[in-house]
Tab-separated table of C-alpha atoms in Angstrom:
chain	number	residue	atom	x	y	z
A	1	MET	CA	15.956	19.571	-4.166
A	2	GLU	CA	12.270	19.520	-4.095
A	3	THR	CA	10.191	21.246	-1.363
A	4	PRO	CA	7.542	18.960	0.276
A	5	PRO	CA	3.909	20.069	-0.509
A	6	VAL	CA	2.064	21.838	2.449
A	7	LEU	CA	-1.064	20.314	3.693
A	8	SER	CA	-4.065	22.870	3.711
A	9	GLY	CA	-7.929	22.477	3.611
A	10	ARG	CA	-9.566	19.287	2.937
A	11	GLU	CA	-6.237	17.376	2.546
A	12	LEU	CA	-5.354	18.718	6.035
A	13	GLN	CA	-8.467	17.724	7.626
A	14	ALA	CA	-8.188	13.980	5.917
A	15	ALA	CA	-4.731	13.726	7.085
A	16	GLU	CA	-5.586	14.541	10.689
A	17	GLN	CA	-8.414	12.157	10.852
A	18	ILE	CA	-6.280	9.378	9.170
A	19	PHE	CA	-2.908	10.008	11.174
A	20	GLY	CA	-4.059	11.559	14.332
A	21	THR	CA	-1.045	12.269	16.679
A	22	ARG	CA	1.226	10.514	14.029
A	23	LEU	CA	0.718	13.237	11.398
A	24	GLY	CA	4.214	14.526	12.040
A	25	LEU	CA	5.556	11.148	10.882
A	26	ALA	CA	3.488	11.402	7.917
A	27	GLU	CA	4.884	14.909	6.863
A	28	ARG	CA	8.477	13.470	7.432
A	29	TYR	CA	7.669	10.477	5.141
A	30	VAL	CA	6.407	12.892	2.589
A	31	GLY	CA	9.567	14.852	3.172
A	32	HIS	CA	11.555	11.684	2.134
A	33	LEU	CA	9.275	11.164	-0.888
A	34	ALA	CA	9.845	14.678	-2.116
A	35	THR	CA	13.615	14.737	-1.761
A	36	SER	CA	15.713	11.526	-1.718
A	37	GLY	CA	12.449	9.554	-3.209
A	38	ILE	CA	12.661	11.665	-6.210
A	39	GLU	CA	16.514	11.934	-6.321
A	40	ARG	CA	16.828	8.089	-6.469
A	41	GLY	CA	14.111	7.611	-8.864
A	42	LEU	CA	11.304	6.272	-6.748
A	43	LEU	CA	8.793	8.770	-7.956
A	44	GLY	CA	8.961	11.479	-10.789
A	45	PRO	CA	9.338	14.966	-9.905
A	46	ARG	CA	6.183	15.921	-11.316
A	47	GLU	CA	4.428	13.907	-8.417
A	48	VAL	CA	6.037	16.439	-5.712
A	49	PRO	CA	2.682	18.654	-5.765
A	50	ARG	CA	0.426	15.794	-5.566
A	51	LEU	CA	2.249	13.501	-3.051
A	52	TRP	CA	-0.468	13.817	-0.424
A	53	SER	CA	-3.556	13.862	-2.527
A	54	ARG	CA	-2.695	11.264	-5.144
A	55	HIS	CA	-0.320	9.092	-3.169
A	56	VAL	CA	-0.220	9.216	0.597
A	57	LEU	CA	-3.712	10.038	1.461
A	58	ASN	CA	-4.946	7.808	-1.446
A	59	CYS	CA	-3.001	4.937	0.142
A	60	ALA	CA	-3.648	5.555	3.755
A	61	VAL	CA	-7.488	5.437	3.605
A	62	ILE	CA	-7.523	1.736	2.790
A	63	GLU	CA	-6.480	1.423	6.547
A	64	SER	CA	-10.381	1.152	7.001
A	65	CYS	CA	-10.341	-2.185	5.051
A	66	ILE	CA	-7.575	-3.791	7.213
A	67	PRO	CA	-8.630	-5.640	10.387
A	68	GLN	CA	-6.939	-4.811	13.960
A	69	ALA	CA	-3.392	-6.353	14.558
A	70	ALA	CA	-3.193	-7.809	11.185
A	71	THR	CA	0.110	-9.164	9.834
A	72	VAL	CA	0.327	-7.599	6.362
A	73	ALA	CA	2.483	-8.094	3.431
A	74	ASP	CA	2.980	-5.123	0.946
A	75	VAL	CA	3.806	-6.514	-2.080
A	76	GLY	CA	6.187	-4.551	-4.607
A	77	SER	CA	6.372	-1.880	-1.931
A	78	GLY	CA	8.402	0.638	-4.008
A	79	ALA	CA	8.318	4.066	-2.370
A	80	GLY	CA	6.360	2.351	0.678
A	81	LEU	CA	2.907	2.957	-1.054
A	82	PRO	CA	0.752	1.798	0.558
A	83	GLY	CA	2.989	0.051	3.204
A	84	LEU	CA	4.470	2.816	4.811
A	85	CYS	CA	1.351	4.943	4.965
A	86	LEU	CA	-0.304	2.017	6.668
A	87	ALA	CA	2.621	1.616	9.055
A	88	ILE	CA	2.316	5.347	10.066
A	89	ALA	CA	-1.491	5.360	10.395
A	90	ARG	CA	-1.891	1.805	12.003
A	91	PRO	CA	0.845	1.242	14.610
A	92	ASP	CA	-1.194	-1.908	15.547
A	93	LEU	CA	-0.286	-3.541	12.224
A	94	SER	CA	2.772	-5.588	11.639
A	95	LEU	CA	4.025	-4.996	8.096
A	96	THR	CA	6.370	-6.628	5.766
A	97	LEU	CA	7.632	-4.624	2.664
A	98	ILE	CA	8.346	-7.020	-0.003
A	99	GLU	CA	10.287	-5.183	-2.795
A	100	PRO	CA	13.119	-6.923	-5.186
A	101	LEU	CA	14.848	-3.985	-6.071
A	102	GLU	CA	18.133	-3.601	-3.883
A	103	ARG	CA	18.151	0.248	-4.239
A	104	ARG	CA	14.532	0.831	-3.374
A	105	CYS	CA	14.917	-1.802	-0.088
A	106	ILE	CA	17.912	0.524	0.944
A	107	TRP	CA	15.694	3.668	0.687
A	108	LEU	CA	12.730	2.228	2.387
A	109	GLN	CA	15.013	0.831	5.502
A	110	GLU	CA	16.491	4.385	5.602
A	111	VAL	CA	12.989	5.957	5.963
A	112	VAL	CA	11.793	3.111	8.361
A	113	ASP	CA	14.905	3.970	10.637
A	114	ASP	CA	14.380	7.690	10.479
A	115	LEU	CA	10.837	7.467	11.488
A	116	GLY	CA	11.369	4.914	14.026
A	117	LEU	CA	8.717	2.592	12.797
A	118	ASP	CA	9.072	-0.603	14.762
A	119	ASN	CA	6.394	-2.185	13.109
A	120	VAL	CA	7.901	-2.607	9.820
A	121	THR	CA	10.390	-5.161	8.283
A	122	VAL	CA	11.951	-4.490	4.784
A	123	TRP	CA	12.371	-7.741	2.835
A	124	ARG	CA	13.946	-7.803	-0.461
A	125	GLY	CA	12.923	-10.528	-2.789
A	126	ARG	CA	10.137	-11.573	-5.213
A	127	ALA	CA	6.762	-12.130	-3.817
A	128	GLU	CA	7.003	-15.948	-4.919
A	129	ALA	CA	9.748	-16.356	-2.635
A	130	ALA	CA	8.212	-14.647	0.608
A	131	VAL	CA	5.483	-17.549	0.850
A	132	GLY	CA	5.641	-19.081	4.149
A	133	LEU	CA	8.027	-16.169	5.508
A	134	THR	CA	5.320	-15.184	8.021
A	135	ASP	CA	1.614	-15.982	8.671
A	136	PHE	CA	0.267	-13.047	6.756
A	137	SER	CA	-3.419	-12.260	7.273
A	138	VAL	CA	-3.680	-9.359	4.583
A	139	VAL	CA	-1.681	-8.627	1.303
A	140	THR	CA	-1.644	-5.262	0.013
A	141	ALA	CA	-0.596	-3.893	-3.496
A	142	ARG	CA	-0.874	-0.791	-5.712
A	143	ALA	CA	0.130	-0.408	-9.189
A	144	VAL	CA	1.613	-3.767	-9.343
A	145	SER	CA	-0.119	-5.796	-12.084
A	146	ALA	CA	-3.710	-6.599	-13.500
A	147	LEU	CA	-5.725	-8.568	-11.069
A	148	ASP	CA	-5.363	-12.089	-12.759
A	149	LYS	CA	-1.375	-11.758	-12.413
A	150	LEU	CA	-1.771	-9.925	-9.086
A	151	ALA	CA	-3.477	-12.783	-7.571
A	152	ARG	CA	-1.324	-15.416	-8.650
A	153	LEU	CA	1.846	-13.167	-6.956
A	154	THR	CA	-0.153	-12.457	-3.749
A	155	LEU	CA	-2.861	-15.060	-2.583
A	156	PRO	CA	-0.256	-17.823	-2.023
A	157	LEU	CA	1.225	-15.436	0.745
A	158	LEU	CA	-1.893	-15.902	2.600
A	159	GLN	CA	-1.679	-19.859	2.674
A	160	GLY	CA	-5.287	-20.135	2.294
A	161	ASN	CA	-6.755	-17.794	4.783
A	162	GLY	CA	-6.900	-13.925	4.414
A	163	GLU	CA	-7.622	-11.002	2.412
A	164	LEU	CA	-5.757	-9.224	-0.528
A	165	VAL	CA	-6.584	-5.528	-0.567
A	166	ALA	CA	-5.652	-4.150	-4.048
A	167	ILE	CA	-5.564	-0.450	-5.082
A	168	LYS	CA	-7.277	-0.144	-8.187
A	169	GLY	CA	-8.838	2.370	-10.688
A	170	ARG	CA	-11.757	2.471	-12.983
A	171	SER	CA	-10.707	-0.833	-14.595
A	172	ALA	CA	-11.566	-2.810	-11.303
A	173	GLN	CA	-14.709	-4.469	-12.721
A	174	ASP	CA	-13.032	-5.488	-15.917
A	175	GLU	CA	-10.281	-6.921	-14.056
A	176	ILE	CA	-12.181	-8.997	-11.723
A	177	GLU	CA	-14.176	-10.475	-14.664
A	178	ASN	CA	-10.893	-11.170	-16.433
A	179	ALA	CA	-9.440	-12.914	-13.435
A	180	GLN	CA	-12.528	-15.148	-12.474
A	181	LYS	CA	-10.634	-18.358	-13.472
A	182	VAL	CA	-7.498	-17.395	-11.498
A	183	LEU	CA	-9.380	-16.375	-8.570
A	184	LYS	CA	-11.486	-19.635	-8.391
A	185	LYS	CA	-8.200	-21.708	-8.804
A	186	LEU	CA	-6.703	-20.077	-5.885
A	187	ARG	CA	-9.943	-20.539	-3.673
A	188	ALA	CA	-11.292	-16.941	-3.552
A	189	VAL	CA	-14.593	-17.054	-1.720
A	190	GLU	CA	-15.568	-13.447	-2.238
A	191	THR	CA	-14.352	-10.533	-4.387
A	192	GLU	CA	-15.703	-7.221	-4.062
A	193	ILE	CA	-14.988	-3.647	-4.992
A	194	LEU	CA	-14.883	-1.063	-2.181
A	195	SER	CA	-14.635	2.749	-1.968
A	196	CYS	CA	-12.426	4.118	0.667
A	197	GLY	CA	-12.116	7.773	1.860
A	198	ASP	CA	-15.480	8.724	0.492
A	199	GLU	CA	-16.096	11.384	3.109
A	200	LEU	CA	-12.386	12.386	3.424
A	201	LEU	CA	-10.911	12.767	-0.134
A	202	GLU	CA	-12.051	14.483	-3.292
A	203	GLU	CA	-11.356	11.253	-5.194
A	204	PRO	CA	-12.100	8.235	-2.896
A	205	THR	CA	-9.795	5.217	-3.290
A	206	THR	CA	-11.041	2.120	-5.335
A	207	VAL	CA	-10.069	-1.166	-3.810
A	208	VAL	CA	-10.571	-4.816	-4.934
A	209	ARG	CA	-10.720	-6.944	-1.742
A	210	VAL	CA	-10.317	-10.668	-2.380
A	211	THR	CA	-11.031	-13.043	0.520
A	212	VAL	CA	-9.504	-16.735	0.562
A	213	ARG	CA	-10.554	-19.377	3.040
A	214	ARG	CA	-9.245	-22.871	3.705
């Protein structure tokens, strides 16, 4: 069984600023990732030393892009990245973790129950089937697919009004250019690249935010 990495230095400062009094919950979540998350194949064992830097903090900093009291759909939630990170950092948010694989949903529900997160619903199914499930104002995604395909999966969940906040890498600008036709068809009014966590993380998180309006 893997031992969860210990926070220190800059990571500890970042975690304290992002999670505040709920840092203990974040640490318990990382404990789940490092143990049952690895055992059940949600993450590879090589990821354990960088669970905080590459995964949890990398995801949690996008909370700065999400409005107060938003209703959020996290598509392809997997190990709860970024959905559970946001639920811990922002108890004002209402999150639905959308995940098609049963074994991942079981794990997510176990973690939600253990952490006592009353602002999270785990929903098993594909994103296409979740349209109309609730009046989502924000959709999040990480490592799901290129932006053109991701837009087709996620923007319909907003039902014409809201924002997609997608964690991306260095290819963000290329993905935006390749997705122009799809974004226009889906009534995107603005697409921008944001950098989150510049003052907190050694490697800030790159986000593509797509806004749709009726």
